[in-house]
Amino acid sequence: TEVGQVLRQTVRDIDVVVRYGGDEFVVVLPQTDAEGAMVIAERIRKRISKTKFLPGMGLNVHLTASLGVSTFPEIGRSRDELIHKADVAMYKVKEGGKNDVQLAE
């Protein structure tokens, strides 16, 4: 997808981008603390909001992104816990008006 391409172009070569559900992605940021993850998440959010999607179809679609960030081992100690807590943080962003980044608790 075009969103996946934007994500891959925005993160480092050592980072992993995986589609997780219909319109959700997981980005794994090895050797990155919470502060660094928030910087990268904000970079992703800005890049998505500035990108024009579907130009090949004659469209000029703009998207926003709501991102939840969790870190190992401070916030979650298992894959499921990390994803769950990032998901909760993402939904807090959506409830607060969308197009922002939230660090999980």
GROMACS .gro file of N, CA and C in nm:
model
  315
    1THR      N    1   0.083  -0.119   0.000
    1THR     CA    2   0.000   0.000   0.000
    1THR      C    3   0.087   0.125   0.000
    2GLU      N    4   0.026   0.235  -0.039
    2GLU     CA    5   0.100   0.361  -0.039
    2GLU      C    6   0.137   0.404   0.103
    3VAL      N    7   0.051   0.380   0.199
    3VAL     CA    8   0.082   0.416   0.337
    3VAL      C    9   0.202   0.335   0.386
    4GLY      N   10   0.204   0.208   0.355
    4GLY     CA   11   0.317   0.124   0.391
    4GLY      C   12   0.447   0.174   0.331
    5GLN      N   13   0.441   0.219   0.207
    5GLN     CA   14   0.560   0.274   0.142
    5GLN      C   15   0.608   0.400   0.213
    6VAL      N   16   0.514   0.486   0.252
    6VAL     CA   17   0.551   0.608   0.324
    6VAL      C   18   0.617   0.572   0.457
    7LEU      N   19   0.561   0.474   0.526
    7LEU     CA   20   0.621   0.431   0.653
    7LEU      C   21   0.763   0.381   0.633
    8ARG      N   22   0.780   0.293   0.535
    8ARG     CA   23   0.914   0.237   0.511
    8ARG      C   24   1.015   0.345   0.472
    9GLN      N   25   0.970   0.448   0.400
    9GLN     CA   26   1.060   0.557   0.360
    9GLN      C   27   1.093   0.650   0.476
   10THR      N   28   1.012   0.646   0.580
   10THR     CA   29   1.026   0.739   0.691
   10THR      C   30   1.112   0.683   0.805
   11VAL      N   31   1.116   0.551   0.818
   11VAL     CA   32   1.191   0.489   0.927
   11VAL      C   33   1.330   0.444   0.879
   12ARG      N   34   1.410   0.397   0.974
   12ARG     CA   35   1.546   0.353   0.944
   12ARG      C   36   1.545   0.213   0.882
   13ASP      N   37   1.657   0.176   0.823
   13ASP     CA   38   1.670   0.043   0.762
   13ASP      C   39   1.654  -0.070   0.862
   14ILE      N   40   1.693  -0.048   0.988
   14ILE     CA   41   1.683  -0.154   1.089
   14ILE      C   42   1.541  -0.169   1.145
   15ASP      N   43   1.453  -0.072   1.118
   15ASP     CA   44   1.316  -0.077   1.168
   15ASP      C   45   1.231  -0.170   1.082
   16VAL      N   46   1.127  -0.224   1.142
   16VAL     CA   47   1.040  -0.319   1.073
   16VAL      C   48   0.899  -0.261   1.065
   17VAL      N   49   0.842  -0.260   0.946
   17VAL     CA   50   0.705  -0.211   0.923
   17VAL      C   51   0.620  -0.330   0.882
   18VAL      N   52   0.508  -0.350   0.955
   18VAL     CA   53   0.420  -0.463   0.929
   18VAL      C   54   0.276  -0.414   0.928
   19ARG      N   55   0.201  -0.457   0.827
   19ARG     CA   56   0.058  -0.426   0.827
   19ARG      C   57  -0.010  -0.513   0.932
   20TYR      N   58  -0.096  -0.451   1.012
   20TYR     CA   59  -0.161  -0.520   1.123
   20TYR      C   60  -0.309  -0.487   1.119
   21GLY      N   61  -0.384  -0.563   1.042
   21GLY     CA   62  -0.526  -0.533   1.027
   21GLY      C   63  -0.549  -0.447   0.905
   22GLY      N   64  -0.672  -0.406   0.888
   22GLY     CA   65  -0.712  -0.332   0.769
   22GLY      C   66  -0.635  -0.205   0.743
   23ASP      N   67  -0.638  -0.113   0.837
   23ASP     CA   68  -0.570   0.015   0.815
   23ASP      C   69  -0.470   0.046   0.926
   24GLU      N   70  -0.425  -0.057   0.994
   24GLU     CA   71  -0.329  -0.038   1.103
   24GLU      C   72  -0.195  -0.100   1.067
   25PHE      N   73  -0.089  -0.038   1.119
   25PHE     CA   74   0.046  -0.087   1.099
   25PHE      C   75   0.117  -0.093   1.233
   26VAL      N   76   0.213  -0.182   1.243
   26VAL     CA   77   0.304  -0.187   1.358
   26VAL      C   78   0.442  -0.153   1.304
   27VAL      N   79   0.511  -0.064   1.374
   27VAL     CA   80   0.648  -0.030   1.339
   27VAL      C   81   0.735  -0.068   1.459
   28VAL      N   82   0.826  -0.160   1.438
   28VAL     CA   83   0.917  -0.204   1.544
   28VAL      C   84   1.046  -0.124   1.529
   29LEU      N   85   1.086  -0.059   1.637
   29LEU     CA   86   1.203   0.030   1.637
   29LEU      C   87   1.308  -0.025   1.733
   30PRO      N   88   1.394  -0.116   1.685
   30PRO     CA   89   1.496  -0.174   1.773
   30PRO      C   90   1.589  -0.067   1.828
   31GLN      N   91   1.637  -0.090   1.949
   31GLN     CA   92   1.734  -0.001   2.013
   31GLN      C   93   1.686   0.143   2.018
   32THR      N   94   1.555   0.161   2.047
   32THR     CA   95   1.497   0.295   2.051
   32THR      C   96   1.421   0.310   2.182
   33ASP      N   97   1.451   0.415   2.259
   33ASP     CA   98   1.379   0.440   2.383
   33ASP      C   99   1.250   0.516   2.354
   34ALA      N  100   1.173   0.544   2.459
   34ALA     CA  101   1.044   0.610   2.442
   34ALA      C  102   1.058   0.747   2.376
   35GLU      N  103   1.157   0.823   2.417
   35GLU     CA  104   1.177   0.956   2.358
   35GLU      C  105   1.205   0.945   2.208
   36GLY      N  106   1.293   0.855   2.170
   36GLY     CA  107   1.324   0.835   2.029
   36GLY      C  108   1.204   0.784   1.950
   37ALA      N  109   1.128   0.693   2.010
   37ALA     CA  110   1.009   0.640   1.944
   37ALA      C  111   0.905   0.749   1.921
   38MET      N  112   0.891   0.839   2.017
   38MET     CA  113   0.796   0.949   2.000
   38MET      C  114   0.841   1.042   1.886
   39VAL      N  115   0.971   1.066   1.874
   39VAL     CA  116   1.023   1.150   1.765
   39VAL      C  117   0.992   1.085   1.631
   40ILE      N  118   1.018   0.956   1.621
   40ILE     CA  119   0.991   0.885   1.495
   40ILE      C  120   0.842   0.881   1.465
   41ALA      N  121   0.760   0.857   1.567
   41ALA     CA  122   0.615   0.854   1.547
   41ALA      C  123   0.564   0.989   1.498
   42GLU      N  124   0.615   1.096   1.554
   42GLU     CA  125   0.573   1.229   1.509
   42GLU      C  126   0.619   1.254   1.366
   43ARG      N  127   0.738   1.207   1.331
   43ARG     CA  128   0.788   1.219   1.194
   43ARG      C  129   0.695   1.144   1.098
   44ILE      N  130   0.653   1.024   1.137
   44ILE     CA  131   0.559   0.946   1.056
   44ILE      C  132   0.427   1.021   1.039
   45ARG      N  133   0.375   1.072   1.150
   45ARG     CA  134   0.247   1.143   1.145
   45ARG      C  135   0.253   1.261   1.048
   46LYS      N  136   0.359   1.340   1.058
   46LYS     CA  137   0.374   1.457   0.970
   46LYS      C  138   0.389   1.415   0.825
   47ARG      N  139   0.468   1.311   0.801
   47ARG     CA  140   0.492   1.266   0.663
   47ARG      C  141   0.362   1.218   0.599
   48ILE      N  142   0.281   1.143   0.674
   48ILE     CA  143   0.153   1.096   0.621
   48ILE      C  144   0.062   1.213   0.590
   49SER      N  145   0.056   1.312   0.679
   49SER     CA  146  -0.035   1.425   0.657
   49SER      C  147   0.006   1.512   0.539
   50LYS      N  148   0.135   1.510   0.503
   50LYS     CA  149   0.183   1.590   0.391
   50LYS      C  150   0.179   1.516   0.257
   51THR      N  151   0.159   1.385   0.262
   51THR     CA  152   0.162   1.304   0.140
   51THR      C  153   0.029   1.309   0.068
   52LYS      N  154   0.035   1.319  -0.065
   52LYS     CA  155  -0.084   1.311  -0.150
   52LYS      C  156  -0.095   1.167  -0.197
   53PHE      N  157  -0.204   1.100  -0.160
   53PHE     CA  158  -0.223   0.960  -0.193
   53PHE      C  159  -0.311   0.943  -0.317
   54LEU      N  160  -0.292   0.835  -0.387
   54LEU     CA  161  -0.367   0.794  -0.506
   54LEU      C  162  -0.355   0.890  -0.625
   55PRO      N  163  -0.240   0.952  -0.646
   55PRO     CA  164  -0.227   1.041  -0.761
   55PRO      C  165  -0.238   0.966  -0.894
   56GLY      N  166  -0.200   0.838  -0.896
   56GLY     CA  167  -0.209   0.758  -1.017
   56GLY      C  168  -0.352   0.737  -1.064
   57MET      N  169  -0.446   0.757  -0.974
   57MET     CA  170  -0.589   0.744  -1.007
   57MET      C  171  -0.652   0.880  -1.032
   58GLY      N  172  -0.567   0.983  -1.040
   58GLY     CA  173  -0.618   1.118  -1.061
   58GLY      C  174  -0.677   1.179  -0.936
   59LEU      N  175  -0.642   1.125  -0.820
   59LEU     CA  176  -0.695   1.175  -0.693
   59LEU      C  177  -0.586   1.244  -0.614
   60ASN      N  178  -0.629   1.325  -0.520
   60ASN     CA  179  -0.538   1.398  -0.432
   60ASN      C  180  -0.588   1.379  -0.289
   61VAL      N  181  -0.568   1.258  -0.237
   61VAL     CA  182  -0.623   1.221  -0.106
   61VAL      C  183  -0.521   1.253   0.003
   62HIS      N  184  -0.568   1.320   0.107
   62HIS     CA  185  -0.485   1.349   0.224
   62HIS      C  186  -0.536   1.267   0.341
   63LEU      N  187  -0.444   1.208   0.416
   63LEU     CA  188  -0.477   1.125   0.531
   63LEU      C  189  -0.418   1.185   0.658
   64THR      N  190  -0.474   1.146   0.771
   64THR     CA  191  -0.414   1.177   0.900
   64THR      C  192  -0.380   1.045   0.967
   65ALA      N  193  -0.300   1.052   1.072
   65ALA     CA  194  -0.260   0.930   1.142
   65ALA      C  195  -0.272   0.951   1.293
   66SER      N  196  -0.327   0.850   1.358
   66SER     CA  197  -0.333   0.845   1.504
   66SER      C  198  -0.240   0.734   1.547
   67LEU      N  199  -0.137   0.769   1.624
   67LEU     CA  200  -0.034   0.672   1.659
   67LEU      C  201  -0.023   0.652   1.809
   68GLY      N  202  -0.016   0.525   1.849
   68GLY     CA  203   0.011   0.488   1.986
   68GLY      C  204   0.149   0.427   1.994
   69VAL      N  205   0.225   0.463   2.096
   69VAL     CA  206   0.363   0.417   2.113
   69VAL      C  207   0.376   0.342   2.245
   70SER      N  208   0.437   0.224   2.238
   70SER     CA  209   0.470   0.151   2.361
   70SER      C  210   0.614   0.102   2.349
   71THR      N  211   0.678   0.082   2.463
   71THR     CA  212   0.819   0.042   2.463
   71THR      C  213   0.842  -0.081   2.550
   72PHE      N  214   0.943  -0.156   2.511
   72PHE     CA  215   0.985  -0.274   2.586
   72PHE      C  216   1.113  -0.240   2.660
   73PRO      N  217   1.125  -0.272   2.784
   73PRO     CA  218   1.032  -0.341   2.872
   73PRO      C  219   0.954  -0.246   2.963
   74GLU      N  220   0.974  -0.115   2.946
   74GLU     CA  221   0.913  -0.018   3.038
   74GLU      C  222   0.760  -0.022   3.038
   75ILE      N  223   0.699  -0.035   2.921
   75ILE     CA  224   0.553  -0.030   2.911
   75ILE      C  225   0.493  -0.168   2.893
   76GLY      N  226   0.559  -0.252   2.817
   76GLY     CA  227   0.510  -0.387   2.794
   76GLY      C  228   0.625  -0.486   2.790
   77ARG      N  229   0.597  -0.608   2.838
   77ARG     CA  230   0.703  -0.709   2.842
   77ARG      C  231   0.681  -0.822   2.743
   78SER      N  232   0.566  -0.824   2.677
   78SER     CA  233   0.539  -0.926   2.575
   78SER      C  234   0.487  -0.857   2.450
   79ARG      N  235   0.491  -0.930   2.340
   79ARG     CA  236   0.440  -0.875   2.214
   79ARG      C  237   0.294  -0.832   2.230
   80ASP      N  238   0.213  -0.920   2.289
   80ASP     CA  239   0.070  -0.890   2.304
   80ASP      C  240   0.047  -0.768   2.392
   81GLU      N  241   0.124  -0.757   2.500
   81GLU     CA  242   0.110  -0.643   2.590
   81GLU      C  243   0.153  -0.513   2.522
   82LEU      N  244   0.262  -0.517   2.447
   82LEU     CA  245   0.308  -0.398   2.373
   82LEU      C  246   0.203  -0.352   2.273
   83ILE      N  247   0.148  -0.445   2.198
   83ILE     CA  248   0.047  -0.410   2.098
   83ILE      C  249  -0.079  -0.358   2.165
   84HIS      N  250  -0.123  -0.425   2.271
   84HIS     CA  251  -0.244  -0.382   2.341
   84HIS      C  252  -0.229  -0.239   2.395
   85LYS      N  253  -0.117  -0.212   2.459
   85LYS     CA  254  -0.098  -0.079   2.519
   85LYS      C  255  -0.082   0.029   2.411
   86ALA      N  256  -0.017  -0.002   2.302
   86ALA     CA  257  -0.007   0.093   2.191
   86ALA      C  258  -0.146   0.118   2.132
   87ASP      N  259  -0.227   0.012   2.123
   87ASP     CA  260  -0.362   0.024   2.071
   87ASP      C  261  -0.449   0.113   2.160
   88VAL      N  262  -0.438   0.095   2.292
   88VAL     CA  263  -0.512   0.180   2.386
   88VAL      C  264  -0.470   0.326   2.369
   89ALA      N  265  -0.340   0.350   2.356
   89ALA     CA  266  -0.291   0.487   2.337
   89ALA      C  267  -0.342   0.545   2.206
   90MET      N  268  -0.346   0.464   2.100
   90MET     CA  269  -0.396   0.510   1.970
   90MET      C  270  -0.543   0.551   1.982
   91TYR      N  271  -0.623   0.472   2.053
   91TYR     CA  272  -0.764   0.506   2.067
   91TYR      C  273  -0.785   0.631   2.152
   92LYS      N  274  -0.695   0.658   2.244
   92LYS     CA  275  -0.702   0.785   2.318
   92LYS      C  276  -0.682   0.902   2.223
   93VAL      N  277  -0.589   0.885   2.128
   93VAL     CA  278  -0.567   0.989   2.027
   93VAL      C  279  -0.694   1.009   1.945
   94LYS      N  280  -0.754   0.899   1.902
   94LYS     CA  281  -0.875   0.909   1.820
   94LYS      C  282  -0.989   0.976   1.897
   95GLU      N  283  -1.001   0.946   2.025
   95GLU     CA  284  -1.106   1.007   2.108
   95GLU      C  285  -1.080   1.156   2.129
   96GLY      N  286  -0.953   1.195   2.126
   96GLY     CA  287  -0.915   1.334   2.149
   96GLY      C  288  -0.911   1.420   2.025
   97GLY      N  289  -0.952   1.368   1.911
   97GLY     CA  290  -0.958   1.449   1.791
   97GLY      C  291  -0.874   1.400   1.676
   98LYS      N  292  -0.798   1.291   1.695
   98LYS     CA  293  -0.718   1.227   1.590
   98LYS      C  294  -0.595   1.307   1.551
   99ASN      N  295  -0.516   1.249   1.459
   99ASN     CA  296  -0.397   1.311   1.402
   99ASN      C  297  -0.298   1.358   1.509
  100ASP      N  298  -0.257   1.264   1.595
  100ASP     CA  299  -0.160   1.298   1.700
  100ASP      C  300  -0.087   1.168   1.740
  101VAL      N  301   0.002   1.182   1.836
  101VAL     CA  302   0.082   1.070   1.886
  101VAL      C  303   0.067   1.065   2.037
  102GLN      N  304   0.053   0.943   2.091
  102GLN     CA  305   0.035   0.926   2.236
  102GLN      C  306   0.125   0.813   2.285
  103LEU      N  307   0.199   0.838   2.392
  103LEU     CA  308   0.279   0.734   2.456
  103LEU      C  309   0.190   0.656   2.550
  104ALA      N  310   0.195   0.524   2.542
  104ALA     CA  311   0.114   0.438   2.628
  104ALA      C  312   0.156   0.454   2.773
  105GLU      N  313   0.063   0.421   2.862
  105GLU     CA  314   0.089   0.428   3.006
  105GLU      C  315   0.127   0.293   3.060
   0.00000   0.00000   0.00000
